[in-house]
Short mmCIF file of C-alpha atoms in Angstrom, two decimals:
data_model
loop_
_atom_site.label_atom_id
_atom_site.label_comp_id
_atom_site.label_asym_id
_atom_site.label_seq_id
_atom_site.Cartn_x
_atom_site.Cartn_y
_atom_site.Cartn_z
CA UNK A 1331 44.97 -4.42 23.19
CA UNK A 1332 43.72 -3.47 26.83
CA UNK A 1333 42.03 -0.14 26.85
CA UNK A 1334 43.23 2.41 29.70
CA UNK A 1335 42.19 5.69 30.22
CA UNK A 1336 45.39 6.93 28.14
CA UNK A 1337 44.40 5.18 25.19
CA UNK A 1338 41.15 6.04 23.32
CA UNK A 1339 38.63 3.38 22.22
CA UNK A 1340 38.43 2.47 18.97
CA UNK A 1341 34.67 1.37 19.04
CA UNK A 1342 34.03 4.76 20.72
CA UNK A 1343 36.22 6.72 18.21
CA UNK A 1344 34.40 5.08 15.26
CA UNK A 1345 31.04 5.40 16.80
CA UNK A 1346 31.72 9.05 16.96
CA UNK A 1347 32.94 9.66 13.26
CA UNK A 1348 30.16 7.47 12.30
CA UNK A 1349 27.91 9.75 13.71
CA UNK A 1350 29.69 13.04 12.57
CA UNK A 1351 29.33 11.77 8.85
CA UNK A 1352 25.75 10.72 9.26
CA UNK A 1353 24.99 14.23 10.43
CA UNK A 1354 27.00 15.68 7.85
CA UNK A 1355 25.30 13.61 5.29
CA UNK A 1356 21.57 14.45 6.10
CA UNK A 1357 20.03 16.56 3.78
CA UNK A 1358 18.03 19.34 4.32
CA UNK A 1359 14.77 18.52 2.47
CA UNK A 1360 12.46 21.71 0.95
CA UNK A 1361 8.90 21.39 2.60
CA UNK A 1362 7.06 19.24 0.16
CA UNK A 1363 4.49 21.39 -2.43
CA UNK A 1364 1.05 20.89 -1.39
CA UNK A 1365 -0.61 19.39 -4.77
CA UNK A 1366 -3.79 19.51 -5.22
CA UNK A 1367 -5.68 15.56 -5.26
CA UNK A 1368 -8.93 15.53 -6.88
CA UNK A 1369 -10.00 12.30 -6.25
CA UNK A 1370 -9.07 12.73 -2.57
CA UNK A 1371 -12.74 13.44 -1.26
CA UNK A 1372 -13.91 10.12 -2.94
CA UNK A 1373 -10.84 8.43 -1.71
CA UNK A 1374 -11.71 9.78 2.00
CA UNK A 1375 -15.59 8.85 1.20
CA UNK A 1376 -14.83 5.10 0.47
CA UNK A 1377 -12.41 4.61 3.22
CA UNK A 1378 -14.82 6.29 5.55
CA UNK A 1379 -18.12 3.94 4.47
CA UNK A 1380 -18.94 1.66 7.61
CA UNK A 1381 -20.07 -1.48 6.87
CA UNK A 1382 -23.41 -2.39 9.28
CA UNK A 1383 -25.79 -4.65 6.81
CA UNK A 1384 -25.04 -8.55 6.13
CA UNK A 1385 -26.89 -7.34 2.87
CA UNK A 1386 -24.83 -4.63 2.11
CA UNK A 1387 -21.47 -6.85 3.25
CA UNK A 1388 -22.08 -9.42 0.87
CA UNK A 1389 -23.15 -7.15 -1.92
CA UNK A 1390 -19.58 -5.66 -1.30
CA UNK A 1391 -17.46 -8.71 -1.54
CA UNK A 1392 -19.65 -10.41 -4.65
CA UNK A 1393 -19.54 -6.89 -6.70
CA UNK A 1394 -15.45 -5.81 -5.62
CA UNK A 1395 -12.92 -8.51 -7.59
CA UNK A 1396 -10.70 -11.14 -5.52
CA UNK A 1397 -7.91 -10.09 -7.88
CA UNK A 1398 -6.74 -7.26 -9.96
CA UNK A 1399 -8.62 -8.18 -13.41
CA UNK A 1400 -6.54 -9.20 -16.50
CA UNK A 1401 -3.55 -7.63 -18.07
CA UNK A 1402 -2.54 -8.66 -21.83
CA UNK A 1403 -0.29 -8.18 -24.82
CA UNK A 1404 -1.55 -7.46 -27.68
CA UNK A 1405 0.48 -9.35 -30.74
CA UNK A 1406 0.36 -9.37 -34.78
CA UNK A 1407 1.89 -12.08 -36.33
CA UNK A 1408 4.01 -13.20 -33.20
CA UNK A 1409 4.91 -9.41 -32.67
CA UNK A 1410 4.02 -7.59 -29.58
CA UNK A 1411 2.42 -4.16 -31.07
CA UNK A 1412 0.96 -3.29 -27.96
CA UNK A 1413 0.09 -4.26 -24.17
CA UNK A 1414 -2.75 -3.42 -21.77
CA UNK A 1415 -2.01 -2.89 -17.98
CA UNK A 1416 -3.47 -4.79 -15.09
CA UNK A 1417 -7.23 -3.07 -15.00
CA UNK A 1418 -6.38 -1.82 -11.26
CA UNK A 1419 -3.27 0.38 -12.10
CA UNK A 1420 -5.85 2.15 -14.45
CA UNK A 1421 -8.15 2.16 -11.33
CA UNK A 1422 -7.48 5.47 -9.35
CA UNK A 1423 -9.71 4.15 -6.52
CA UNK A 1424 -8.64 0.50 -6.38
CA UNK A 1425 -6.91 0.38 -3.39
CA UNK A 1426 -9.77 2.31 -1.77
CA UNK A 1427 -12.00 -1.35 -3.06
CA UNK A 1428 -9.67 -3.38 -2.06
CA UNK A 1429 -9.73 -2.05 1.61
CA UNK A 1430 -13.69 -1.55 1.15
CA UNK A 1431 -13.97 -5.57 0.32
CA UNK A 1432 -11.77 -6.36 2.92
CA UNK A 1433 -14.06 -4.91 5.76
CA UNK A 1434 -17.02 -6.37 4.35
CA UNK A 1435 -15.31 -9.93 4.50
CA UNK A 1436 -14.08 -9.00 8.01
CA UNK A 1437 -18.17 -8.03 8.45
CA UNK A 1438 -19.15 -10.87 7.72
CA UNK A 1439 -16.66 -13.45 9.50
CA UNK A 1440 -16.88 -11.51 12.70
CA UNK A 1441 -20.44 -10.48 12.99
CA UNK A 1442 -22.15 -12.39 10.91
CA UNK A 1443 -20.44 -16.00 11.41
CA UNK A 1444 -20.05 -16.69 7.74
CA UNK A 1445 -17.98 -19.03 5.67
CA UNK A 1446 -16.01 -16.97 3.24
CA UNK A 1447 -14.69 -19.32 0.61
CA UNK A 1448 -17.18 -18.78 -1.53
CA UNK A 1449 -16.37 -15.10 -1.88
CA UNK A 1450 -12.62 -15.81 -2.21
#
């Protein structure tokens, strides 16, 4: 089918209802509650800490764990009575360590010139 100026386009026409229905199908959200975080200063402290020392860098990467320590079921005679999460989802700061360890290895590959496998 040619289009003329008679006919309307069919892209254009479904383009436009598309549209209309995506509008129509927003929804209007309720400002979100400001809750109160506790932790959020400490949070704030240890993604603010500036890493400047090899000493400190390398204290950093030896003390902060590679990976997220161990996570286990506990079992009675072949029965699974109980199981303990991965240590870091009981960690409220462990993403905050994670990002801390990570600029102390960046520390010391970029200023300092070290070989990191050992810390990895």
């Amino acid at each position: 089918m040619i289009c003329t100026d008679k006919q309307p386009n069919t892209l254009e026409s479904i383009a436009l209802a598309s549209a209309e229905s995506v509008q129509a199908a927003k929804v209007v959200r309720s400002p979100k509650k400001q809750q109160f975080d506790i932790l959020r200063p400490l949070r704030q402290w240890l993604d603010g800490i500036a890493i400047s020392d090899r000493q400190m860098a390398e204290l950093l990467a030896k003390a902060i764990p590679a990976q997220c320590p161990f996570e286990r079921d506990i079992k009675l005679f072949g029965h699974k009575v109980g199981h303990i999460p991965p240590l870091c989802k009981l960690n409220p700061f462990y993403d905050q360590l994670v990002g801390l360890r990570f600029r102390a290895l960046c520390y010391l590959v970029d200023q300092c010139g070290v070989d990191i496998q050992s810390y990895i």
